[in-house]
PDB file of C-alpha atoms (C1' of nucleotides) in Angstrom:
ATOM      1  CA  MET A   1     -28.502  37.280 -18.499  1.00  0.00           C
ATOM      2  CA  VAL A   2     -30.312  40.043 -20.728  1.00  0.00           C
ATOM      3  CA  GLY A   3     -28.410  40.490 -23.807  1.00  0.00           C
ATOM      4  CA  ASP A   4     -26.720  36.899 -23.721  1.00  0.00           C
ATOM      5  CA  LEU A   5     -28.288  36.206 -27.282  1.00  0.00           C
ATOM      6  CA  LEU A   6     -27.493  39.563 -28.901  1.00  0.00           C
ATOM      7  CA  PRO A   7     -24.179  38.358 -30.106  1.00  0.00           C
ATOM      8  CA  TYR A   8     -25.921  35.674 -31.977  1.00  0.00           C
ATOM      9  CA  TYR A   9     -28.658  37.526 -33.315  1.00  0.00           C
ATOM     10  CA  ARG A  10     -26.050  39.867 -34.774  1.00  0.00           C
ATOM     11  CA  ARG A  11     -24.041  37.257 -36.477  1.00  0.00           C
ATOM     12  CA  LEU A  12     -27.352  35.844 -37.780  1.00  0.00           C
ATOM     13  CA  ARG A  13     -28.355  39.154 -39.072  1.00  0.00           C
ATOM     14  CA  ARG A  14     -25.051  39.815 -40.693  1.00  0.00           C
ATOM     15  CA  HIS A  15     -25.231  36.316 -42.420  1.00  0.00           C
ATOM     16  CA  PHE A  16     -28.600  36.432 -43.376  1.00  0.00           C
ATOM     17  CA  GLY A  17     -29.545  39.787 -43.715  1.00  0.00           C
ATOM     18  CA  PRO A  18     -32.794  41.484 -42.456  1.00  0.00           C
ATOM     19  CA  GLN A  19     -35.854  38.810 -43.093  1.00  0.00           C
ATOM     20  CA  GLY A  20     -38.559  41.310 -43.067  1.00  0.00           C
ATOM     21  CA  TRP A  21     -41.226  39.140 -41.358  1.00  0.00           C
ATOM     22  CA  TRP A  22     -44.143  38.276 -41.425  1.00  0.00           C
ATOM     23  CA  PRO A  23     -44.323  37.380 -45.292  1.00  0.00           C
ATOM     24  CA  ALA A  24     -47.669  38.975 -45.727  1.00  0.00           C
ATOM     25  CA  ARG A  25     -49.076  42.052 -47.269  1.00  0.00           C
ATOM     26  CA  ASN A  26     -51.090  43.360 -44.375  1.00  0.00           C
ATOM     27  CA  ARG A  27     -52.373  42.461 -40.717  1.00  0.00           C
ATOM     28  CA  LEU A  28     -55.379  40.110 -41.993  1.00  0.00           C
ATOM     29  CA  GLU A  29     -53.035  38.088 -44.044  1.00  0.00           C
ATOM     30  CA  VAL A  30     -50.639  37.794 -41.156  1.00  0.00           C
ATOM     31  CA  VAL A  31     -53.668  36.696 -39.108  1.00  0.00           C
ATOM     32  CA  VAL A  32     -54.808  34.166 -41.616  1.00  0.00           C
ATOM     33  CA  GLY A  33     -51.309  32.957 -42.288  1.00  0.00           C
ATOM     34  CA  THR A  34     -50.854  32.167 -38.669  1.00  0.00           C
ATOM     35  CA  ILE A  35     -53.532  29.734 -38.632  1.00  0.00           C
ATOM     36  CA  LEU A  36     -53.061  28.196 -41.851  1.00  0.00           C
ATOM     37  CA  VAL A  37     -49.393  27.357 -41.391  1.00  0.00           C
ATOM     38  CA  GLN A  38     -50.361  25.110 -38.307  1.00  0.00           C
ATOM     39  CA  ASN A  39     -48.032  22.211 -38.796  1.00  0.00           C
ATOM     40  CA  THR A  40     -48.135  22.817 -42.566  1.00  0.00           C
ATOM     41  CA  ALA A  41     -45.155  23.918 -44.873  1.00  0.00           C
ATOM     42  CA  TRP A  42     -45.297  27.686 -45.823  1.00  0.00           C
ATOM     43  CA  ARG A  43     -45.560  26.964 -49.664  1.00  0.00           C
ATOM     44  CA  ASN A  44     -48.565  25.065 -49.134  1.00  0.00           C
ATOM     45  CA  VAL A  45     -50.191  28.301 -46.991  1.00  0.00           C
ATOM     46  CA  GLU A  46     -49.194  30.383 -49.957  1.00  0.00           C
ATOM     47  CA  ALA A  47     -51.134  28.574 -52.485  1.00  0.00           C
ATOM     48  CA  ALA A  48     -54.130  28.737 -50.067  1.00  0.00           C
ATOM     49  CA  LEU A  49     -53.531  32.475 -49.676  1.00  0.00           C
ATOM     50  CA  GLU A  50     -53.390  33.259 -53.494  1.00  0.00           C
ATOM     51  CA  GLN A  51     -56.661  31.162 -53.818  1.00  0.00           C
ATOM     52  CA  LEU A  52     -58.389  33.299 -51.409  1.00  0.00           C
ATOM     53  CA  ARG A  53     -56.852  36.343 -53.115  1.00  0.00           C
ATOM     54  CA  ARG A  54     -58.161  35.373 -56.649  1.00  0.00           C
ATOM     55  CA  ALA A  55     -61.501  34.689 -55.334  1.00  0.00           C
ATOM     56  CA  HIS A  56     -61.207  38.042 -53.711  1.00  0.00           C
ATOM     57  CA  ARG A  57     -61.893  36.685 -50.191  1.00  0.00           C
ATOM     58  CA  LEU A  58     -58.879  37.809 -48.395  1.00  0.00           C
ATOM     59  CA  SER A  59     -60.586  40.405 -46.600  1.00  0.00           C
ATOM     60  CA  LEU A  60     -62.667  40.634 -43.357  1.00  0.00           C
ATOM     61  CA  PRO A  61     -65.808  41.238 -45.761  1.00  0.00           C
ATOM     62  CA  GLY A  62     -64.600  38.399 -47.936  1.00  0.00           C
ATOM     63  CA  LEU A  63     -64.199  36.098 -45.257  1.00  0.00           C
ATOM     64  CA  ARG A  64     -67.419  36.861 -43.572  1.00  0.00           C
ATOM     65  CA  ALA A  65     -69.325  36.097 -47.076  1.00  0.00           C
ATOM     66  CA  LEU A  66     -67.787  32.745 -47.276  1.00  0.00           C
ATOM     67  CA  SER A  67     -69.592  29.480 -45.786  1.00  0.00           C
ATOM     68  CA  ALA A  68     -67.337  27.031 -43.720  1.00  0.00           C
ATOM     69  CA  ALA A  69     -67.538  24.702 -46.701  1.00  0.00           C
ATOM     70  CA  ASP A  70     -66.323  27.270 -49.326  1.00  0.00           C
ATOM     71  CA  LEU A  71     -63.794  28.649 -47.079  1.00  0.00           C
ATOM     72  CA  GLY A  72     -62.578  25.283 -46.747  1.00  0.00           C
ATOM     73  CA  GLN A  73     -62.210  24.395 -50.363  1.00  0.00           C
ATOM     74  CA  LEU A  74     -60.329  27.550 -50.875  1.00  0.00           C
ATOM     75  CA  ILE A  75     -57.579  26.893 -48.252  1.00  0.00           C
ATOM     76  CA  ARG A  76     -57.568  23.178 -48.967  1.00  0.00           C
ATOM     77  CA  SER A  77     -53.968  23.201 -50.081  1.00  0.00           C
ATOM     78  CA  ALA A  78     -52.955  24.405 -46.647  1.00  0.00           C
ATOM     79  CA  GLY A  79     -54.301  21.048 -45.165  1.00  0.00           C
ATOM     80  CA  PHE A  80     -56.354  20.387 -42.030  1.00  0.00           C
ATOM     81  CA  TRP A  81     -58.774  22.677 -44.192  1.00  0.00           C
ATOM     82  CA  ARG A  82     -62.092  21.766 -41.914  1.00  0.00           C
ATOM     83  CA  GLN A  83     -60.287  22.839 -38.611  1.00  0.00           C
ATOM     84  CA  LYS A  84     -58.503  25.891 -39.899  1.00  0.00           C
ATOM     85  CA  ALA A  85     -61.696  27.090 -41.958  1.00  0.00           C
ATOM     86  CA  ARG A  86     -63.511  26.657 -38.377  1.00  0.00           C
ATOM     87  CA  THR A  87     -60.513  28.480 -36.606  1.00  0.00           C
ATOM     88  CA  VAL A  88     -60.538  31.395 -39.368  1.00  0.00           C
ATOM     89  CA  GLN A  89     -64.231  31.802 -39.093  1.00  0.00           C
ATOM     90  CA  GLY A  90     -64.249  31.806 -35.064  1.00  0.00           C
ATOM     91  CA  LEU A  91     -61.779  34.336 -35.099  1.00  0.00           C
ATOM     92  CA  VAL A  92     -63.497  36.740 -37.500  1.00  0.00           C
ATOM     93  CA  ALA A  93     -66.815  36.212 -35.521  1.00  0.00           C
ATOM     94  CA  TRP A  94     -64.749  37.067 -32.247  1.00  0.00           C
ATOM     95  CA  LEU A  95     -63.476  40.058 -34.099  1.00  0.00           C
ATOM     96  CA  ASP A  96     -66.697  41.262 -35.108  1.00  0.00           C
ATOM     97  CA  GLY A  97     -68.390  40.712 -31.705  1.00  0.00           C
ATOM     98  CA  GLN A  98     -65.511  41.959 -29.396  1.00  0.00           C
ATOM     99  CA  HIS A  99     -63.566  44.439 -31.452  1.00  0.00           C
ATOM    100  CA  ALA A 100     -65.879  45.942 -33.940  1.00  0.00           C
ATOM    101  CA  GLY A 101     -64.685  43.716 -36.500  1.00  0.00           C
ATOM    102  CA  ARG A 102     -61.239  45.951 -36.599  1.00  0.00           C
ATOM    103  CA  LEU A 103     -57.903  44.572 -36.172  1.00  0.00           C
ATOM    104  CA  ASP A 104     -56.324  47.868 -35.591  1.00  0.00           C
ATOM    105  CA  ARG A 105     -58.488  47.919 -32.238  1.00  0.00           C
ATOM    106  CA  MET A 106     -57.713  44.574 -31.407  1.00  0.00           C
ATOM    107  CA  VAL A 107     -53.863  45.041 -31.401  1.00  0.00           C
ATOM    108  CA  ARG A 108     -54.057  47.682 -29.192  1.00  0.00           C
ATOM    109  CA  LEU A 109     -55.209  45.619 -26.214  1.00  0.00           C
ATOM    110  CA  PRO A 110     -52.571  45.134 -23.645  1.00  0.00           C
ATOM    111  CA  THR A 111     -50.504  42.068 -24.330  1.00  0.00           C
ATOM    112  CA  PRO A 112     -51.456  39.723 -21.692  1.00  0.00           C
ATOM    113  CA  VAL A 113     -55.228  40.593 -22.434  1.00  0.00           C
ATOM    114  CA  LEU A 114     -54.987  40.023 -25.851  1.00  0.00           C
ATOM    115  CA  ARG A 115     -52.936  36.949 -25.601  1.00  0.00           C
ATOM    116  CA  ARG A 116     -55.507  35.179 -23.343  1.00  0.00           C
ATOM    117  CA  GLN A 117     -58.348  36.405 -25.596  1.00  0.00           C
ATOM    118  CA  LEU A 118     -56.823  34.607 -28.476  1.00  0.00           C
ATOM    119  CA  LEU A 119     -56.116  31.480 -26.399  1.00  0.00           C
ATOM    120  CA  GLN A 120     -59.840  31.299 -25.831  1.00  0.00           C
ATOM    121  CA  LEU A 121     -60.403  30.796 -29.432  1.00  0.00           C
ATOM    122  CA  ARG A 122     -60.746  27.306 -30.546  1.00  0.00           C
ATOM    123  CA  GLY A 123     -57.957  26.369 -32.832  1.00  0.00           C
ATOM    124  CA  VAL A 124     -55.649  29.112 -31.441  1.00  0.00           C
ATOM    125  CA  GLY A 125     -52.714  27.647 -29.160  1.00  0.00           C
ATOM    126  CA  PRO A 126     -49.774  29.522 -27.834  1.00  0.00           C
ATOM    127  CA  GLU A 127     -47.770  29.710 -31.008  1.00  0.00           C
ATOM    128  CA  THR A 128     -50.545  31.179 -33.154  1.00  0.00           C
ATOM    129  CA  ALA A 129     -51.641  33.502 -30.332  1.00  0.00           C
ATOM    130  CA  ASP A 130     -48.006  34.728 -29.868  1.00  0.00           C
ATOM    131  CA  SER A 131     -47.404  34.933 -33.807  1.00  0.00           C
ATOM    132  CA  ILE A 132     -50.538  37.318 -34.091  1.00  0.00           C
ATOM    133  CA  LEU A 133     -49.471  39.130 -30.943  1.00  0.00           C
ATOM    134  CA  LEU A 134     -45.898  39.714 -32.479  1.00  0.00           C
ATOM    135  CA  TYR A 135     -46.245  39.869 -36.328  1.00  0.00           C
ATOM    136  CA  ALA A 136     -49.787  41.306 -36.427  1.00  0.00           C
ATOM    137  CA  GLY A 137     -49.882  43.546 -33.359  1.00  0.00           C
ATOM    138  CA  GLY A 138     -45.937  44.468 -32.827  1.00  0.00           C
ATOM    139  CA  HIS A 139     -46.309  43.066 -29.169  1.00  0.00           C
ATOM    140  CA  ALA A 140     -42.732  41.997 -27.505  1.00  0.00           C
ATOM    141  CA  THR A 141     -43.522  38.278 -27.236  1.00  0.00           C
ATOM    142  CA  PHE A 142     -41.304  35.857 -28.631  1.00  0.00           C
ATOM    143  CA  VAL A 143     -42.527  32.748 -30.774  1.00  0.00           C
ATOM    144  CA  VAL A 144     -41.589  29.285 -30.038  1.00  0.00           C
ATOM    145  CA  ASP A 145     -42.148  26.977 -32.725  1.00  0.00           C
ATOM    146  CA  ALA A 146     -40.412  23.768 -34.032  1.00  0.00           C
ATOM    147  CA  TYR A 147     -37.647  25.777 -35.818  1.00  0.00           C
ATOM    148  CA  THR A 148     -36.955  27.583 -32.329  1.00  0.00           C
ATOM    149  CA  ARG A 149     -36.892  24.003 -30.503  1.00  0.00           C
ATOM    150  CA  ARG A 150     -34.744  22.335 -33.334  1.00  0.00           C
ATOM    151  CA  VAL A 151     -32.084  25.155 -33.596  1.00  0.00           C
ATOM    152  CA  LEU A 152     -31.910  25.624 -29.724  1.00  0.00           C
ATOM    153  CA  LEU A 153     -31.583  21.954 -29.339  1.00  0.00           C
ATOM    154  CA  ARG A 154     -28.816  21.452 -31.925  1.00  0.00           C
ATOM    155  CA  HIS A 155     -26.596  24.335 -30.793  1.00  0.00           C
ATOM    156  CA  HIS A 156     -27.121  23.241 -26.941  1.00  0.00           C
ATOM    157  CA  LEU A 157     -29.078  26.372 -26.129  1.00  0.00           C
ATOM    158  CA  GLY A 158     -32.228  26.967 -24.269  1.00  0.00           C
ATOM    159  CA  PRO A 159     -33.485  25.660 -21.035  1.00  0.00           C
ATOM    160  CA  PRO A 160     -32.583  22.078 -19.628  1.00  0.00           C
ATOM    161  CA  PRO A 161     -35.501  19.674 -20.120  1.00  0.00           C
ATOM    162  CA  PRO A 162     -36.932  19.575 -16.719  1.00  0.00           C
ATOM    163  CA  ALA A 163     -35.805  16.212 -15.062  1.00  0.00           C
ATOM    164  CA  PRO A 164     -36.952  13.454 -14.903  1.00  0.00           C
ATOM    165  CA  SER A 165     -39.747  14.198 -16.792  1.00  0.00           C
ATOM    166  CA  PRO A 166     -40.915  15.547 -19.587  1.00  0.00           C
ATOM    167  CA  ASP A 167     -38.220  15.202 -22.090  1.00  0.00           C
ATOM    168  CA  ARG A 168     -38.686  18.681 -23.401  1.00  0.00           C
ATOM    169  CA  ALA A 169     -39.156  22.017 -21.888  1.00  0.00           C
ATOM    170  CA  SER A 170     -42.599  23.618 -22.045  1.00  0.00           C
ATOM    171  CA  TYR A 171     -43.710  26.265 -24.261  1.00  0.00           C
ATOM    172  CA  ILE A 172     -43.377  29.093 -21.580  1.00  0.00           C
ATOM    173  CA  GLN A 173     -40.195  27.653 -20.128  1.00  0.00           C
ATOM    174  CA  VAL A 174     -38.400  28.075 -23.878  1.00  0.00           C
ATOM    175  CA  GLN A 175     -39.967  31.441 -24.538  1.00  0.00           C
ATOM    176  CA  SER A 176     -38.905  32.922 -21.089  1.00  0.00           C
ATOM    177  CA  TRP A 177     -35.225  31.604 -21.544  1.00  0.00           C
ATOM    178  CA  ILE A 178     -35.148  33.476 -24.814  1.00  0.00           C
ATOM    179  CA  GLU A 179     -37.294  36.685 -23.690  1.00  0.00           C
ATOM    180  CA  SER A 180     -34.743  36.957 -20.477  1.00  0.00           C
ATOM    181  CA  ARG A 181     -31.762  36.991 -22.975  1.00  0.00           C
ATOM    182  CA  LEU A 182     -32.750  39.739 -25.417  1.00  0.00           C
ATOM    183  CA  PRO A 183     -33.701  43.235 -24.971  1.00  0.00           C
ATOM    184  CA  ARG A 184     -37.623  43.377 -24.887  1.00  0.00           C
ATOM    185  CA  GLN A 185     -38.145  44.447 -28.241  1.00  0.00           C
ATOM    186  CA  ALA A 186     -40.653  43.285 -30.384  1.00  0.00           C
ATOM    187  CA  GLU A 187     -38.444  44.120 -33.394  1.00  0.00           C
ATOM    188  CA  ILE A 188     -35.821  42.146 -32.269  1.00  0.00           C
ATOM    189  CA  TYR A 189     -37.802  39.255 -31.254  1.00  0.00           C
ATOM    190  CA  ASN A 190     -39.184  39.308 -34.735  1.00  0.00           C
ATOM    191  CA  GLU A 191     -36.234  39.364 -36.274  1.00  0.00           C
ATOM    192  CA  PHE A 192     -34.511  36.767 -34.312  1.00  0.00           C
ATOM    193  CA  HIS A 193     -37.150  34.401 -34.547  1.00  0.00           C
ATOM    194  CA  ALA A 194     -37.156  34.650 -38.332  1.00  0.00           C
ATOM    195  CA  LEU A 195     -33.334  34.188 -38.295  1.00  0.00           C
ATOM    196  CA  LEU A 196     -33.619  30.981 -36.445  1.00  0.00           C
ATOM    197  CA  VAL A 197     -36.155  29.668 -39.027  1.00  0.00           C
ATOM    198  CA  ALA A 198     -33.565  30.516 -41.699  1.00  0.00           C
ATOM    199  CA  VAL A 199     -30.906  28.910 -39.739  1.00  0.00           C
ATOM    200  CA  GLY A 200     -33.249  25.752 -39.581  1.00  0.00           C
ATOM    201  CA  LYS A 201     -33.906  25.806 -42.980  1.00  0.00           C
ATOM    202  CA  SER A 202     -30.275  25.883 -44.324  1.00  0.00           C
ATOM    203  CA  TYR A 203     -29.392  22.741 -42.626  1.00  0.00           C
ATOM    204  CA  CYS A 204     -28.093  20.324 -44.926  1.00  0.00           C
ATOM    205  CA  HIS A 205     -30.324  17.682 -43.574  1.00  0.00           C
ATOM    206  CA  ARG A 206     -32.619  17.667 -40.424  1.00  0.00           C
ATOM    207  CA  ARG A 207     -31.549  14.153 -39.811  1.00  0.00           C
ATOM    208  CA  GLU A 208     -27.863  14.748 -40.016  1.00  0.00           C
ATOM    209  CA  PRO A 209     -27.216  17.186 -36.916  1.00  0.00           C
ATOM    210  CA  ASP A 210     -23.225  16.486 -37.418  1.00  0.00           C
ATOM    211  CA  CYS A 211     -23.081  17.143 -41.007  1.00  0.00           C
ATOM    212  CA  PRO A 212     -19.651  18.770 -41.800  1.00  0.00           C
ATOM    213  CA  ASN A 213     -20.776  20.811 -44.727  1.00  0.00           C
ATOM    214  CA  CYS A 214     -23.376  22.879 -42.666  1.00  0.00           C
ATOM    215  CA  PRO A 215     -22.434  26.522 -43.482  1.00  0.00           C
ATOM    216  CA  LEU A 216     -24.027  27.584 -40.174  1.00  0.00           C
ATOM    217  CA  ARG A 217     -21.526  25.855 -37.668  1.00  0.00           C
ATOM    218  CA  PRO A 218     -19.580  29.169 -37.053  1.00  0.00           C
ATOM    219  CA  LEU A 219     -22.724  31.175 -36.339  1.00  0.00           C
ATOM    220  CA  LEU A 220     -24.065  29.464 -33.421  1.00  0.00           C
ATOM    221  CA  PRO A 221     -22.231  27.880 -30.477  1.00  0.00           C
ATOM    222  CA  GLY A 222     -22.028  24.121 -30.249  1.00  0.00           C
ATOM    223  CA  ASP A 223     -18.687  23.369 -32.304  1.00  0.00           C
ATOM    224  CA  GLY A 224     -16.429  20.722 -30.967  1.00  0.00           C
ATOM    225  CA  ARG A 225     -19.491  18.635 -28.742  1.00  0.00           C
ATOM    226  CA  PRO A 226     -21.929  16.281 -30.387  1.00  0.00           C
ATOM    227  CA  ALA A 227     -24.799  17.952 -31.711  1.00  0.00           C
ATOM    228  CA  ALA A 228     -27.834  17.556 -29.473  1.00  0.00           C
ATOM    229  CA  ARG A 229     -30.599  15.271 -30.793  1.00  0.00           C
ATOM    230  CA  ILE A 230     -32.955  17.182 -33.211  1.00  0.00           C
TER     231      ILE A 230
ATOM    232  C1'  DG B   1     -44.570   4.478 -50.653  1.00  0.00           C
ATOM    233  C1'  DC B   2     -42.752   7.270 -46.810  1.00  0.00           C
ATOM    234  C1'  DC B   3     -41.552  11.008 -44.024  1.00  0.00           C
ATOM    235  C1'  DC B   4     -42.120  15.687 -42.926  1.00  0.00           C
ATOM    236  C1'  DA B   5     -43.989  20.380 -42.517  1.00  0.00           C
ATOM    237  C1'  DG B   6     -43.427  27.674 -38.669  1.00  0.00           C
ATOM    238  C1'  DG B   7     -49.946  23.036 -34.227  1.00  0.00           C
ATOM    239  C1'  DT B   8     -54.117  22.308 -31.902  1.00  0.00           C
ATOM    240  C1'  DG B   9     -57.587  19.767 -29.236  1.00  0.00           C
ATOM    241  C1'  DG B  10     -59.626  15.725 -27.319  1.00  0.00           C
ATOM    242  C1'  DG B  11     -59.092  11.351 -24.838  1.00  0.00           C
ATOM    243  C1'  DT B  12     -57.195   8.385 -21.622  1.00  0.00           C
ATOM    244  C1'  DA B  13     -54.600   6.747 -17.384  1.00  0.00           C
TER     245       DA B  13
ATOM    246  C1'  DT C   1     -49.592  15.750 -15.867  1.00  0.00           C
ATOM    247  C1'  DA C   2     -48.240  13.035 -19.779  1.00  0.00           C
ATOM    248  C1'  DC C   3     -48.643  10.381 -23.720  1.00  0.00           C
ATOM    249  C1'  DC C   4     -51.411   9.180 -27.939  1.00  0.00           C
ATOM    250  C1'  DC C   5     -54.109  10.375 -31.859  1.00  0.00           C
ATOM    251  C1'  DA C   6     -56.836  12.804 -35.441  1.00  0.00           C
ATOM    252  C1'  DC C   7     -56.736  16.325 -38.511  1.00  0.00           C
ATOM    253  C1'  DA C   8     -54.805  16.802 -44.684  1.00  0.00           C
ATOM    254  C1'  DT C   9     -52.203  18.477 -48.440  1.00  0.00           C
ATOM    255  C1'  DG C  10     -48.167  18.606 -51.005  1.00  0.00           C
ATOM    256  C1'  DG C  11     -43.068  18.220 -52.034  1.00  0.00           C
ATOM    257  C1'  DG C  12     -38.627  15.559 -51.439  1.00  0.00           C
TER     258       DG C  12
END
DNA sequence: GCCCAGGTGGGTA
DNA sequence: TACCCACATGGG
């Protein structure tokens, strides 16, 4: 069980190379990025981060100094900007109130405690919480996102959907399935998740799961069988 | 024009 | 619990 996914991890890493996630310059950028990227293409997030940077507001003091309206305008390109501005401000307020405004203290909390606290924040769900835990804090927590599900489905991996319903496994079920098949190390969770995103992005077309030109078919199992619906 | 992108929360049965 | 929907911008 443990280590079942290691061969795939190694194969993907040889093919794509180290991914070096999260694409950010510091811890705060990771945290802000995890919120901005919710259901949004990363390029739109980059534009928003750049706007914050140019306004000298991509820092805790900078964010504190912004009204919700002004923050919203700066992150507009990331979409859902009213919600996301509120979420960022809520997170900064919580950080100030509970952790003396210090991310380095926040990430030192035990994983289950920090996860629970993050999930209490409005606008922070399981994926955002786990992204902060893993990519900002180095906690060994696997991030389940749309790419994770898509790639697992396409290659007939992952937990079976619980019959008769719902039609897909829960976040926790997918997360447990992966975590129990890899060494419990943040570095491996980090890299494997980033590699799954690289796989997902490299598919010729999301709507053509059987495309014979997909260069990744030898990298993950599932060849010789009809591809799962994605 | 239409579809989609590294989700989340609220409402309803 | 299991759907459904709003939330919004930008690129293919």
